[in-house]
XYZ file of C-alpha atoms in Angstrom:
147
model
C 116.201 129.191 101.488
C 116.327 125.514 102.387
C 113.820 123.591 100.153
C 115.128 119.830 101.211
C 117.032 118.173 104.033
C 120.552 117.930 103.496
C 122.393 115.077 102.950
C 121.830 112.626 105.754
C 119.224 113.963 107.276
C 116.872 113.512 104.442
C 118.404 109.660 104.378
C 117.383 109.146 108.089
C 114.038 111.158 107.452
C 112.910 108.791 104.740
C 114.390 106.007 106.981
C 111.984 106.881 110.045
C 109.009 107.506 107.101
C 109.734 104.214 106.075
C 109.507 102.545 109.444
C 106.656 104.092 110.388
C 104.848 103.526 107.641
C 106.380 99.596 107.203
C 105.227 98.604 110.916
C 101.600 100.416 110.121
C 100.776 98.154 107.100
C 102.725 94.915 108.405
C 100.703 95.516 111.702
C 96.922 96.427 109.605
C 97.964 93.201 107.003
C 98.726 90.955 110.124
C 95.676 92.029 111.543
C 93.585 91.496 108.922
C 95.526 87.455 107.659
C 95.910 86.587 111.380
C 93.513 88.055 114.214
C 90.203 88.452 112.007
C 91.211 86.012 109.403
C 90.313 85.895 105.613
C 86.894 84.969 105.564
C 85.875 87.966 108.021
C 88.071 90.119 106.365
C 86.313 88.782 103.148
C 83.229 89.486 105.090
C 83.842 93.274 105.606
C 84.942 93.962 102.325
C 81.180 92.666 100.986
C 79.524 94.973 103.660
C 81.664 97.634 102.872
C 80.646 97.152 98.853
C 84.046 96.848 97.822
C 83.775 94.869 94.035
C 85.656 91.072 93.878
C 85.469 91.473 97.610
C 87.550 87.864 98.330
C 89.906 89.236 95.490
C 90.027 92.586 96.884
C 91.104 91.326 100.224
C 93.920 89.047 99.608
C 95.278 91.629 97.390
C 95.017 94.649 99.995
C 96.500 92.113 102.393
C 99.494 90.870 100.322
C 100.117 94.736 99.582
C 99.662 95.488 103.226
C 102.326 92.773 104.484
C 104.574 92.284 101.622
C 104.212 95.907 100.394
C 105.184 97.093 104.654
C 108.446 94.257 104.892
C 109.613 96.002 101.170
C 109.182 99.905 102.336
C 110.886 98.430 105.893
C 113.699 97.726 104.025
C 113.206 100.381 101.126
C 113.019 98.217 98.311
C 110.577 98.699 95.128
C 109.742 102.079 96.918
C 108.542 103.274 94.185
C 106.246 100.673 92.770
C 104.817 99.512 96.375
C 104.219 103.641 97.274
C 102.315 103.362 94.194
C 100.015 100.454 95.370
C 99.838 101.537 98.707
C 98.478 104.869 97.614
C 96.071 103.152 95.704
C 94.914 100.718 98.157
C 94.532 103.545 100.581
C 92.324 105.014 98.223
C 89.744 102.642 97.658
C 89.659 102.621 102.170
C 89.041 106.232 101.728
C 86.077 106.207 98.967
C 84.392 102.437 99.770
C 84.695 102.977 103.809
C 85.642 106.070 105.634
C 84.483 109.105 103.285
C 80.961 109.511 104.636
C 82.414 109.498 108.255
C 84.749 112.929 108.427
C 88.102 113.394 108.909
C 88.445 111.912 112.418
C 89.628 107.487 112.604
C 87.904 107.566 116.045
C 84.693 108.234 114.580
C 85.854 106.283 111.369
C 86.920 108.728 109.287
C 89.597 108.699 106.578
C 92.778 110.182 108.577
C 94.351 107.193 109.131
C 93.959 105.765 105.687
C 94.560 109.384 104.501
C 98.272 109.906 106.322
C 99.312 106.455 105.431
C 98.229 106.837 101.486
C 99.926 110.180 101.487
C 103.206 108.945 103.299
C 103.245 105.991 101.066
C 103.499 108.436 97.648
C 105.430 110.671 99.314
C 107.794 108.029 99.712
C 107.172 106.796 95.988
C 108.005 110.389 94.967
C 111.155 110.890 97.651
C 112.520 107.763 96.725
C 113.668 105.312 99.767
C 117.387 107.747 100.371
C 120.782 106.227 100.824
C 119.772 103.677 103.698
C 117.980 101.404 101.403
C 117.793 98.190 99.070
C 116.872 100.381 96.304
C 120.087 102.518 96.914
C 122.737 99.252 97.452
C 120.827 97.936 94.101
C 121.294 101.002 92.090
C 124.598 101.468 92.910
C 125.595 98.159 91.808
C 123.934 98.879 88.643
C 125.991 101.321 88.189
C 128.784 101.746 90.274
C 130.616 104.607 88.686
C 127.694 106.392 89.609
C 127.032 108.271 92.775
C 123.618 108.439 93.431
C 121.583 110.694 94.978
C 118.351 109.676 95.693
């Protein structure tokens, strides 16, 4: 029985998941920072009852933009994955949970999938096609790292 994808297929699957997640995170962070702007983003956080809205807005923007970039290249994947999952949990609880599942109705499906994907990457690792893998090999060149 196959319990996980083997070697290269696993690495390619993790890379594709990281690329998709990173792009989505960067797009949403960019939207909050540049399209809506920090003031409108903060106001939206206030309207949704998010505590410490100005700080929370900046934190979310940083996690989405910088975290998205780090996920793309596969750097600090475990830490960033957990941070993204926590941000998405906040989005679900403060904004989306009362609107059902579907994003077209304001539901939690996008935030849920982004959070779950980030958490899965944090658990599985970023794969061999990542900065995390290159760094771990440099630290212990005598070991073969099986991410």
